[in-house]
Short mmCIF file of C-alpha atoms in Angstrom, two decimals:
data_model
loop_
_atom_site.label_atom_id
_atom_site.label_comp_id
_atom_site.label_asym_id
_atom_site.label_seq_id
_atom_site.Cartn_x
_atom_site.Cartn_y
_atom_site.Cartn_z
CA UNK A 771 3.75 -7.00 -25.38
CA UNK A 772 2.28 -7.25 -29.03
CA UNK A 773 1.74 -4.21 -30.76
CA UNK A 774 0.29 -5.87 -34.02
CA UNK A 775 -3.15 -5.95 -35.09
CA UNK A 776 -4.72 -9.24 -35.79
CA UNK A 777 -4.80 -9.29 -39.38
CA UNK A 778 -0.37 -8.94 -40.27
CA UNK A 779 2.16 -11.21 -42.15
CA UNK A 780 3.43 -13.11 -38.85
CA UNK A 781 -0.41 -14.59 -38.49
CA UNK A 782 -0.60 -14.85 -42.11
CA UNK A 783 1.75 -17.25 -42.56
CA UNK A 784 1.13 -19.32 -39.37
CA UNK A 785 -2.46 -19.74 -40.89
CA UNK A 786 -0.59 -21.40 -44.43
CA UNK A 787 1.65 -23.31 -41.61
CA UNK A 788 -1.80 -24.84 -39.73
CA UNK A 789 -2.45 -26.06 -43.33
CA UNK A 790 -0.12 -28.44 -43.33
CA UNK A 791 -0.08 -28.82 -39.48
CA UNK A 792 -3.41 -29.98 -38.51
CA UNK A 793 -4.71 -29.99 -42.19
CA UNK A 794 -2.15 -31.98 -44.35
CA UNK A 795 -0.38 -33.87 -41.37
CA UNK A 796 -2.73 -35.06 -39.07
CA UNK A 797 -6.55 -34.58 -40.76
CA UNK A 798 -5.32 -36.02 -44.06
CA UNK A 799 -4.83 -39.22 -43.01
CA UNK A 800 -8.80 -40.14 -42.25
CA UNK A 801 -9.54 -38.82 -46.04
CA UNK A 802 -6.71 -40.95 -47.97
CA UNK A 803 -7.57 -44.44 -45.72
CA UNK A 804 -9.99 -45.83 -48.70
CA UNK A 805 -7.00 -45.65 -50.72
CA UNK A 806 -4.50 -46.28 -48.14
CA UNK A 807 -6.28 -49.73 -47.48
CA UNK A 808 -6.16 -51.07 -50.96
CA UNK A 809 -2.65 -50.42 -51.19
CA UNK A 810 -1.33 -51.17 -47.33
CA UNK A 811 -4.18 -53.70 -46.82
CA UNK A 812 -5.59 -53.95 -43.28
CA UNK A 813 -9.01 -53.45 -41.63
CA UNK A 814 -10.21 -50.15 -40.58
CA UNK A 815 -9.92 -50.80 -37.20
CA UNK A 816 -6.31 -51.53 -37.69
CA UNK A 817 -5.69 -48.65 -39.79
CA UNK A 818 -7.26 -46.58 -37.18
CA UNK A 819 -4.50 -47.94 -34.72
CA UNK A 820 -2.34 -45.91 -36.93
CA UNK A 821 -4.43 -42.98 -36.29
CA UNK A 822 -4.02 -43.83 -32.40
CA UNK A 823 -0.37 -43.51 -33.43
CA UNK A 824 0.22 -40.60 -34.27
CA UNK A 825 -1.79 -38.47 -31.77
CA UNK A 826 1.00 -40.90 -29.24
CA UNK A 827 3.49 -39.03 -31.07
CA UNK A 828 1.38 -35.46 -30.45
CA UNK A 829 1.46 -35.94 -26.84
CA UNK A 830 5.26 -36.83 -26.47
CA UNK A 831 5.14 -33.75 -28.56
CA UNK A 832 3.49 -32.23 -25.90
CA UNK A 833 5.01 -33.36 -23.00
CA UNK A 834 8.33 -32.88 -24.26
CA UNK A 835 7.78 -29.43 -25.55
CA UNK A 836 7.72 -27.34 -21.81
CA UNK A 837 11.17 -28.85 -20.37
CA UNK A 838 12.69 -27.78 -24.03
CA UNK A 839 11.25 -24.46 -23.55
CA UNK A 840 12.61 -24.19 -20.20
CA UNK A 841 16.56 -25.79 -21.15
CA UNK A 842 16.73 -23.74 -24.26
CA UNK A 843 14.45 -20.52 -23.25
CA UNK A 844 16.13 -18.06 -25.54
CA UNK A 845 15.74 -20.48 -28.78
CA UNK A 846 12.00 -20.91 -29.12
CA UNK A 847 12.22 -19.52 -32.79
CA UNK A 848 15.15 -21.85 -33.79
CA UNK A 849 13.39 -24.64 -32.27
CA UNK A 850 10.16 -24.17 -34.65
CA UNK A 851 12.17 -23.38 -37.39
CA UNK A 852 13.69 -26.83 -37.51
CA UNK A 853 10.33 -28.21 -36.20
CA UNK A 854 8.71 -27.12 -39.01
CA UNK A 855 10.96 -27.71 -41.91
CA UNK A 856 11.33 -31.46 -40.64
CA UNK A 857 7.06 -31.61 -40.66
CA UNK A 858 7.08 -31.01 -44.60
CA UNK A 859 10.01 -33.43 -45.14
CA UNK A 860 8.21 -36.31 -42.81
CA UNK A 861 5.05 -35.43 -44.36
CA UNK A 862 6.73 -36.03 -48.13
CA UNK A 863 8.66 -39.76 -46.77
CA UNK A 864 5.43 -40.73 -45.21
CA UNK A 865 4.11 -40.98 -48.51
CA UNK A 866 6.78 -43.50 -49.67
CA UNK A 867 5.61 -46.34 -46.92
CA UNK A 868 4.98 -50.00 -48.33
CA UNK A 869 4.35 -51.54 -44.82
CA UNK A 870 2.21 -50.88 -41.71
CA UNK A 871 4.83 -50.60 -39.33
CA UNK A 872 6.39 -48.15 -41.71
CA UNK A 873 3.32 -45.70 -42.31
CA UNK A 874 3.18 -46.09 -38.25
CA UNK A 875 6.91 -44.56 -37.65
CA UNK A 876 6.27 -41.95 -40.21
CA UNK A 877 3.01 -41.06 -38.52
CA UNK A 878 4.46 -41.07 -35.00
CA UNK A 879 7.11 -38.48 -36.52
CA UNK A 880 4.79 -36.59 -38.21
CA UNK A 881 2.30 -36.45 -34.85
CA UNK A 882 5.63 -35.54 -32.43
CA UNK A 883 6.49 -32.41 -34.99
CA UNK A 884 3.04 -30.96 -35.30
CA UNK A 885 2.72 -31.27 -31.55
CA UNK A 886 5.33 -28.99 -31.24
CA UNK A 887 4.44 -26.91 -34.28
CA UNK A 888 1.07 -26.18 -32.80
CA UNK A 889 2.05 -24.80 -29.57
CA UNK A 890 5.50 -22.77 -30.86
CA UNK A 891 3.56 -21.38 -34.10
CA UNK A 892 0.91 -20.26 -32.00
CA UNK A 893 2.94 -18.51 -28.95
CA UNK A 894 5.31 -16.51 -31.61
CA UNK A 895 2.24 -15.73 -33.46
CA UNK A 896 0.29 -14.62 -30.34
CA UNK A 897 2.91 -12.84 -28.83
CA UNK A 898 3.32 -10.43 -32.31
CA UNK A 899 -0.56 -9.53 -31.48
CA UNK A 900 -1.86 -6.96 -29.28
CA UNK A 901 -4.28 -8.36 -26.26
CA UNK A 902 -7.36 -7.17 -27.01
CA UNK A 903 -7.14 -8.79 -31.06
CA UNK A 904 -5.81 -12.21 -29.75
CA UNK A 905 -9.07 -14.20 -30.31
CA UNK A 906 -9.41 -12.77 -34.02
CA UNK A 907 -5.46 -13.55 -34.33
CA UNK A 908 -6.57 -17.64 -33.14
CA UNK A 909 -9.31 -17.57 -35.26
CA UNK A 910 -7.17 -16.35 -38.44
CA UNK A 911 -4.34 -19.04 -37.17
CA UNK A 912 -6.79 -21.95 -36.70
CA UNK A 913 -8.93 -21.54 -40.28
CA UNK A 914 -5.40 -22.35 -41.86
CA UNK A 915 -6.41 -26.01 -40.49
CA UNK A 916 -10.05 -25.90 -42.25
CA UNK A 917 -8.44 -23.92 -45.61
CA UNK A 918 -5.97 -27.82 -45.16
CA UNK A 919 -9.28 -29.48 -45.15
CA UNK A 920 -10.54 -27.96 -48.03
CA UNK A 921 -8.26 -28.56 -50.39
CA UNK A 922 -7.38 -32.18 -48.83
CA UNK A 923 -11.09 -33.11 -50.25
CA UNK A 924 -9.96 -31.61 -53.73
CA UNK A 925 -7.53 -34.28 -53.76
CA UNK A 926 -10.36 -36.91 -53.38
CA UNK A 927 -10.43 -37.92 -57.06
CA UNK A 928 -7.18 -39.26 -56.86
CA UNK A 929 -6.53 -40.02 -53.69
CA UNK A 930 -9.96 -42.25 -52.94
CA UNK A 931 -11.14 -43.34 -56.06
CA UNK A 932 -9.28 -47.28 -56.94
CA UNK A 933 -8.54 -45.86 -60.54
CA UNK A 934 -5.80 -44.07 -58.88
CA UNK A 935 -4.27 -46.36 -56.30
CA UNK A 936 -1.07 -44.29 -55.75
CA UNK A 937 -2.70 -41.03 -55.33
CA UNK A 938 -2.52 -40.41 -51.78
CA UNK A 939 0.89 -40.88 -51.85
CA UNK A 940 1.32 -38.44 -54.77
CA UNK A 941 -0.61 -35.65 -53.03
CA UNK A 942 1.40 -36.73 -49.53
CA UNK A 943 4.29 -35.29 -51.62
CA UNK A 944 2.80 -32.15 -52.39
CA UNK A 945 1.54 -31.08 -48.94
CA UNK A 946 4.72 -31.92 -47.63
CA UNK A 947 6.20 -29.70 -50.54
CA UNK A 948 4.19 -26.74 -49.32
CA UNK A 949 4.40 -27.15 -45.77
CA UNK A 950 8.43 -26.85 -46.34
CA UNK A 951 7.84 -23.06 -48.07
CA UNK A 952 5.53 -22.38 -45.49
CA UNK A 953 8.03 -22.61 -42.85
CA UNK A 954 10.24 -20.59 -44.80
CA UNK A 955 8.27 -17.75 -45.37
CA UNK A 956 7.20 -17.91 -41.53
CA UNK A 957 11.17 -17.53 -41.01
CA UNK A 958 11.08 -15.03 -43.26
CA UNK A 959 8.59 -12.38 -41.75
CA UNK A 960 9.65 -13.20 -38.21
CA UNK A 961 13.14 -11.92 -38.85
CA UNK A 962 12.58 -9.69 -41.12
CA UNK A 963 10.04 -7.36 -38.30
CA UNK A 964 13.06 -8.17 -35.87
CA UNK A 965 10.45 -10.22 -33.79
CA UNK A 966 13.17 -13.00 -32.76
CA UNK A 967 14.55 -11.01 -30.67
CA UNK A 968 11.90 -9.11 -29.10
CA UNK A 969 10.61 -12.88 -28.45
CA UNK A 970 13.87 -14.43 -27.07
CA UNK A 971 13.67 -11.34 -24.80
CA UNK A 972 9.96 -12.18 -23.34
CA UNK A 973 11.14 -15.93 -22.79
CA UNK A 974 12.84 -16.07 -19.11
CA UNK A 975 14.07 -19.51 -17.99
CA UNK A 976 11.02 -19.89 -15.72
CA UNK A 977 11.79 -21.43 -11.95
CA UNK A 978 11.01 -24.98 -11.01
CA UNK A 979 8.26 -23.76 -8.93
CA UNK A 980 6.41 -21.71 -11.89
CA UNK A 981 5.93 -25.55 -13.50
CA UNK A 982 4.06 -26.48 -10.38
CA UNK A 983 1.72 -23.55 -10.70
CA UNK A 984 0.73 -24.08 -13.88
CA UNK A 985 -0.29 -27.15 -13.03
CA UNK A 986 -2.42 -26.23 -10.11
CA UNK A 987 -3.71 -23.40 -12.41
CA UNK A 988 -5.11 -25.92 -14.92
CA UNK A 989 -5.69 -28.78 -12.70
CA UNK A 990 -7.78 -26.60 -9.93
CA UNK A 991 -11.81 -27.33 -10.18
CA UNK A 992 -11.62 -23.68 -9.18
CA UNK A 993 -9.92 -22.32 -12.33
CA UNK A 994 -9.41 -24.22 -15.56
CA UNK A 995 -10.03 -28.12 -15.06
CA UNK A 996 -13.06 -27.94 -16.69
CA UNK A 997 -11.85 -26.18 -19.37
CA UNK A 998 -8.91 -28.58 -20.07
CA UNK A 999 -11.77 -31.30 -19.39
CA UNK A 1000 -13.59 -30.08 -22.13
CA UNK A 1001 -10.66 -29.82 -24.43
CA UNK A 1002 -10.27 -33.81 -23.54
CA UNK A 1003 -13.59 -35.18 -24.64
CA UNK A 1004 -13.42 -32.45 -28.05
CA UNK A 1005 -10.49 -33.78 -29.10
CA UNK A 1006 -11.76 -38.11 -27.97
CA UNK A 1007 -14.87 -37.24 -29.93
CA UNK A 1008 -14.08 -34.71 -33.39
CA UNK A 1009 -10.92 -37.62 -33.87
CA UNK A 1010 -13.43 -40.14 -34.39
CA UNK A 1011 -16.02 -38.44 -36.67
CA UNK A 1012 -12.68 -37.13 -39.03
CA UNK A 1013 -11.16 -40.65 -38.81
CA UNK A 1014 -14.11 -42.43 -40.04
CA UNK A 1015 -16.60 -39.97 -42.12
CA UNK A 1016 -15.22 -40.69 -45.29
CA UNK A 1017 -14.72 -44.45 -44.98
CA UNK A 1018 -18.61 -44.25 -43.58
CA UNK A 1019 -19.31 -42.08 -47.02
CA UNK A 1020 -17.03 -44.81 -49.29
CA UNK A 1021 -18.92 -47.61 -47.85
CA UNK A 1022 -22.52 -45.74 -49.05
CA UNK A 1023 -21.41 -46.34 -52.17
CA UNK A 1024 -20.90 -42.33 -52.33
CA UNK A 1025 -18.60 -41.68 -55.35
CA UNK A 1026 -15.02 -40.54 -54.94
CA UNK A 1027 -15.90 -36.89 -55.70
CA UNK A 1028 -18.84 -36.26 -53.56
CA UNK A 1029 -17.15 -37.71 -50.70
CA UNK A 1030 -14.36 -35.22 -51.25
CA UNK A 1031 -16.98 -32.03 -52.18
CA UNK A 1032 -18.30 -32.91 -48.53
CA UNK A 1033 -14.87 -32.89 -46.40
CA UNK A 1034 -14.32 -29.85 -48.35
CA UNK A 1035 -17.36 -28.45 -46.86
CA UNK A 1036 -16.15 -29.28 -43.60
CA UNK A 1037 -12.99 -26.95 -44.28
CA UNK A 1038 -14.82 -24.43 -46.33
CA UNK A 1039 -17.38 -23.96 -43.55
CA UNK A 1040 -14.47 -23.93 -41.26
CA UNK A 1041 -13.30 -20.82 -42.50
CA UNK A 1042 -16.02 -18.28 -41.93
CA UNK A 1043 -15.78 -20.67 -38.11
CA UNK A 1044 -12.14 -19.34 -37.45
CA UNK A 1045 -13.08 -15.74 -38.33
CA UNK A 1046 -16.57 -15.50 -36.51
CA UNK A 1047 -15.25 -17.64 -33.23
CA UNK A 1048 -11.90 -16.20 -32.53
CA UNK A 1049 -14.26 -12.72 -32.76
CA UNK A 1050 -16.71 -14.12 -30.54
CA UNK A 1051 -14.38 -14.99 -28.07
CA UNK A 1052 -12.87 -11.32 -28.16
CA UNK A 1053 -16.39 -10.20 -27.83
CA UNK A 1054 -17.81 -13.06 -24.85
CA UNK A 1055 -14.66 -15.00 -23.14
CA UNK A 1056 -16.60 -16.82 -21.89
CA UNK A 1057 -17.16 -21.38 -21.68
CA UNK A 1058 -20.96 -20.42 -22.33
CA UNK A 1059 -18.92 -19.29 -26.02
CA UNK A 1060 -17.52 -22.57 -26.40
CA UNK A 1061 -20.48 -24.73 -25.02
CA UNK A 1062 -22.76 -23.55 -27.58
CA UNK A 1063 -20.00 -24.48 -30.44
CA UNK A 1064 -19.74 -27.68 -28.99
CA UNK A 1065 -23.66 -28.24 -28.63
CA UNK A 1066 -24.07 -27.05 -32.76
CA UNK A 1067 -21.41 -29.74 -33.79
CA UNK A 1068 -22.98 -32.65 -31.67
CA UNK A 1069 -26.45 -31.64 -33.18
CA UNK A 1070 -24.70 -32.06 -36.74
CA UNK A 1071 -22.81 -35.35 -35.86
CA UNK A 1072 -26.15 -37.06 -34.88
CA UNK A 1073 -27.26 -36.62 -38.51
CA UNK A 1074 -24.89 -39.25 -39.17
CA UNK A 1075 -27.97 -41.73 -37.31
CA UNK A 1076 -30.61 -40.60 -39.48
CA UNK A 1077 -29.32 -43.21 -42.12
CA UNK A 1078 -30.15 -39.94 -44.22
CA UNK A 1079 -27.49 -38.23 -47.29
CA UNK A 1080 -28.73 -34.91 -46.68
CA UNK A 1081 -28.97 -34.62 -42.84
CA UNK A 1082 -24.95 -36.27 -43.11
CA UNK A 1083 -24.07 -33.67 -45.24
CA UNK A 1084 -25.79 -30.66 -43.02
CA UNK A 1085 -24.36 -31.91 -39.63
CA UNK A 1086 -21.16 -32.24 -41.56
CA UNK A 1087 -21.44 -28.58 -42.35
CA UNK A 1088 -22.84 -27.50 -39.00
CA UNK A 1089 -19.55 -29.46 -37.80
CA UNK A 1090 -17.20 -26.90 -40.07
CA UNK A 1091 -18.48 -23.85 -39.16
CA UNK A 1092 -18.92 -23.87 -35.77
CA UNK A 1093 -17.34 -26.93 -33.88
CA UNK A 1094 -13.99 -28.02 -35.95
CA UNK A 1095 -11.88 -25.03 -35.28
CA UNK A 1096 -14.23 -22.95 -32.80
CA UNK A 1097 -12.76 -25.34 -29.54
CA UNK A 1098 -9.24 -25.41 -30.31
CA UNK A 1099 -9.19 -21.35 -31.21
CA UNK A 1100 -11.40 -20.45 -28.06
CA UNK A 1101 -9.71 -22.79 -25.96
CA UNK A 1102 -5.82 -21.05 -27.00
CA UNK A 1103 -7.65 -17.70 -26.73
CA UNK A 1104 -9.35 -18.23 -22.71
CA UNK A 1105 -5.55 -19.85 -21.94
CA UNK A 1106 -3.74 -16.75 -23.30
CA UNK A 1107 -6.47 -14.41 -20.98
CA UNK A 1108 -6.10 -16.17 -18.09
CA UNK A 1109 -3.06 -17.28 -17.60
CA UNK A 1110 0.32 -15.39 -16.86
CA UNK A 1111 1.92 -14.10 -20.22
CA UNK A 1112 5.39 -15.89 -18.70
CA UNK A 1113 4.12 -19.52 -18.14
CA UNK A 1114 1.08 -19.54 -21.71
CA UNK A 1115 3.45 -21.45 -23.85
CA UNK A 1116 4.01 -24.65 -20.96
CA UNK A 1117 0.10 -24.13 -20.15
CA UNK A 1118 -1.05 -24.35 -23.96
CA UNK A 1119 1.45 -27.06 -24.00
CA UNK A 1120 -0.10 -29.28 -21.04
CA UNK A 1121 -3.95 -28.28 -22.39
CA UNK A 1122 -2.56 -29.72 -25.67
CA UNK A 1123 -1.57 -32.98 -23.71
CA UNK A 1124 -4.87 -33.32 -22.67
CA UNK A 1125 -6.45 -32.64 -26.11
CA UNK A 1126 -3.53 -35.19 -27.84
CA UNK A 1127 -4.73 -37.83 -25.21
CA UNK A 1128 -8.50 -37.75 -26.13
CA UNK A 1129 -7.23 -37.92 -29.66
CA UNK A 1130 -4.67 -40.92 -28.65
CA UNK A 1131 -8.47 -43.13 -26.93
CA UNK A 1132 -10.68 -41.77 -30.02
CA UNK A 1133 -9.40 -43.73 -32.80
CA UNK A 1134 -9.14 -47.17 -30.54
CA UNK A 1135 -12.75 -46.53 -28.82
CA UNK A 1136 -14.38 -45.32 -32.43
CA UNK A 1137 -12.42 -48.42 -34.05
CA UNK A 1138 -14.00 -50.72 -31.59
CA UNK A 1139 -17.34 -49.40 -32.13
CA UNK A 1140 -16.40 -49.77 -36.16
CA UNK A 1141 -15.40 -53.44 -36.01
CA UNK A 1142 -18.23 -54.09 -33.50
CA UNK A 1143 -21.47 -52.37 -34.65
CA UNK A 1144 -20.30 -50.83 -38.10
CA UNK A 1145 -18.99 -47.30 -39.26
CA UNK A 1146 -22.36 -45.59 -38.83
CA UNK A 1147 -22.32 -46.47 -35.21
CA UNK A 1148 -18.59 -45.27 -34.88
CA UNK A 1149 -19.56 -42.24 -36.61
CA UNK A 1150 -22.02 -41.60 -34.42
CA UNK A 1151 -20.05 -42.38 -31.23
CA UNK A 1152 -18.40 -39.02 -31.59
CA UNK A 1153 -21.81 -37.61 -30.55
CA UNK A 1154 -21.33 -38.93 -27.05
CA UNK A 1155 -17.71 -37.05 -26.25
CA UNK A 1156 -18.84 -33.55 -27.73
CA UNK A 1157 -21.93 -33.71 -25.63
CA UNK A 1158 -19.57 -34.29 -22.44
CA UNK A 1159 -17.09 -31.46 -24.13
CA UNK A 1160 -20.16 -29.40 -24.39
CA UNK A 1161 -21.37 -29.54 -20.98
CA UNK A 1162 -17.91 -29.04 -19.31
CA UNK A 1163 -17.54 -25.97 -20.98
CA UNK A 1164 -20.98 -24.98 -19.76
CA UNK A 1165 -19.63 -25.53 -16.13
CA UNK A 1166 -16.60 -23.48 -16.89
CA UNK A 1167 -18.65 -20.91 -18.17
CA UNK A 1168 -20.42 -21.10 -14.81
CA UNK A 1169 -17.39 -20.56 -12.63
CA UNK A 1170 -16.57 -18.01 -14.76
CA UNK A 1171 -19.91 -16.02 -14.17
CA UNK A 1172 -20.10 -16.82 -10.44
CA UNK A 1173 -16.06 -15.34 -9.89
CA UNK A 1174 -17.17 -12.41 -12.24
CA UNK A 1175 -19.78 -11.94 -9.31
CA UNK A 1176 -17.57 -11.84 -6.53
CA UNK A 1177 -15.36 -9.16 -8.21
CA UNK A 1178 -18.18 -6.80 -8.97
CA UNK A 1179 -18.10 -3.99 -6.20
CA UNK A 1180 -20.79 -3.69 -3.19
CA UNK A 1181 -22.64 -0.39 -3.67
CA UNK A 1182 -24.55 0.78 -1.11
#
């Protein structure tokens, strides 16, 4: 049992490690396609297939994650440790790719390690953490991924702008640079507070049978389908708008720099959203939490439609603070309340199938929409999945309330 309080080196340092892991690795890629285009060549839709790609890698990720967990039970921490170290070093040879087919293998790496990053960062991170703080602990884990954003939009100077046509491969280099001392200096503070050991203790080989009930746990309309539904459509819809914002912006004729000042607001309103919702969630677990997130960010995507600079760049803000991190932190946070402490790192690792499997159909749906209607209508199409998030987290929220009923005792 964690006896650490939210705020402490181990969550520290998996916050700089969800830079580069959803930040630099995955998010990067829909900010450097203006410049990846004029170098690689290719449509957007096409590049966008890349996109598809590597979230394909993030599910085998996924999927491959729980049976390694269960053959190799007592080497969790090894396993992220090489995990980890490869991410930065795939992340840096990415940036060398002349070819299509060649940015697509790197990507599939890239999406495979980050899969498994996610979940193994997360459940050493969480398990260092005492209950009642574990929301706060997400929250502080997931802004890592907005802090990624941020400074991925500094970069958009030379990484968009055709003055600098090797840029994004440049700053590629650099994130995969950092990401590398990241995972060292996560090493470092696990081992040095002796928490390797305390978590190879807490990881039993679990039985075949405990597999099967984690699927019934999430897959039951009674308990968590609707939560893992809602983590679906989130991840079909926010892939889209992060794939093809900046393109959208490029295409405005937007200059290099405000289109970068804007994804940075994205990230920089995503860090008060990591803070305040992983709080929130301490203070309501509850879907009605996360419905309300997801209702905020499909209220700013829709500003996208009003043809309208200033409405783009307020939903895009909205989007930031309260529906970019808020689902995946709230989401990790209801999992690690509701779900046996023996079998959270196979069910964060299925719910993070079905997130990587929206995000596998978001990329080819919005890139059909692109090459059909134009980028403001793909844009836009995100709208349409966060509503459906939205309201399956309402009905979560809903069984919640009506099995918090039931509990209550009869007075007479």
């Amino acid at each position: 049992m964690g006896t650490k309080s939210a705020l402490n080196w181990i969550t520290l340092w998996a916050s700089l490690l969800f830079v580069v892991i959803l930040g630099f690795s995955r998010l990067s890629y829909g900010m450097f396609l203006p410049g990846i285009q004029r170098v690689i060549g290719g449509s957007y839709g096409q590049l966008g297939i890349l996109g598809t790609v590597n979230f394909i890698g993030y599910l085998v990720g996924t999927l491959c994650l729980s049976p390694l967990i269960s053959r190799f039970p007592d080497h969790k921490p090894v396993i992220n440790r090489l995990t980890c170290l490869l991410l930065g070093l795939t992340l840096i040879g990415s940036a060398f790719s002349d070819h299509f087919t060649e940015l697509g293998l790197w990507r599939f790496a890239i999406g495979l390690l980050s899969a498994l990053a996610t979940v193994l960062v997360l459940s050493i991170a969480m398990d260092a953490v005492r209950p009642e703080e574990r929301g706060a602990a997400s929250g502080l884990i997931w802004l890592g991924g907005s802090a990624g954003i941020l400074v991925t939009g500094l970069f958009a100077p030379f990484t968009i702008d055709p003055s600098h046509l090797q840029g994004w491969r440049y700053a590629w280099v650099i994130m995969g640079i950092f990401g590398v001392i990241a995972a060292i200096g996560f090493e470092f503070v696990t081992r040095k507070r002796g928490d390797e050991k305390t978590f190879s203790q807490t990881e039993s080989k679990p039985p075949d049978k405990e597999s099967v009930k984690v699927y019934r746990l999430l897959l039951n309309p009674k308990k968590l389908l609707f939560l893992i539904a809602s983590y679906f459509f989130f991840g079909w819809g926010y892939i889209i708008y992060f794939t093809y914002l900046i393109p959208y912006l490029v295409s405005k004729g937007i200059p290099s720099l405000y289109a970068g000042l804007i994804w940075s607001g994205i990230g920089f309103a995503g860090l008060f959203n990591g803070w305040i919702g992983g709080k929130a969630i301490d203070r309501w677990p509850s879907g009605y939490t996360l419905a309300s997130g997801l209702t905020l960010g499909t209220i700013g995507v829709i500003g996208v439609v009003t043809n309208h600079m200033l409405f783009t760049v307020l939903g895009a803000a909205m989007i930031g603070l309260v529906s970019f991190i808020t689902p995946p932190l709230m989401t990790t946070a209801l999992l690690r309340r509701h779900v046996p402490h023996h079998a959270y790192a196979a069910c964060l690792s299925l719910a993070t199938a079905f997130f990587a499997s929206g995000q596998i159909i978001g990329p080819i749906v919005g890139g059909v929409v692109v090459e059909q209607f134009g980028l403001q209508s793909g844009v836009a199409s995100s709208a349409i999945f966060m509503a459906i998030a939205a309201a399956l987290a309402g009905v979560y929220g809903q069984q919640q309330r009506k099995l918090a009923l039931r509990e209550l005792p009869i007075t007479v």
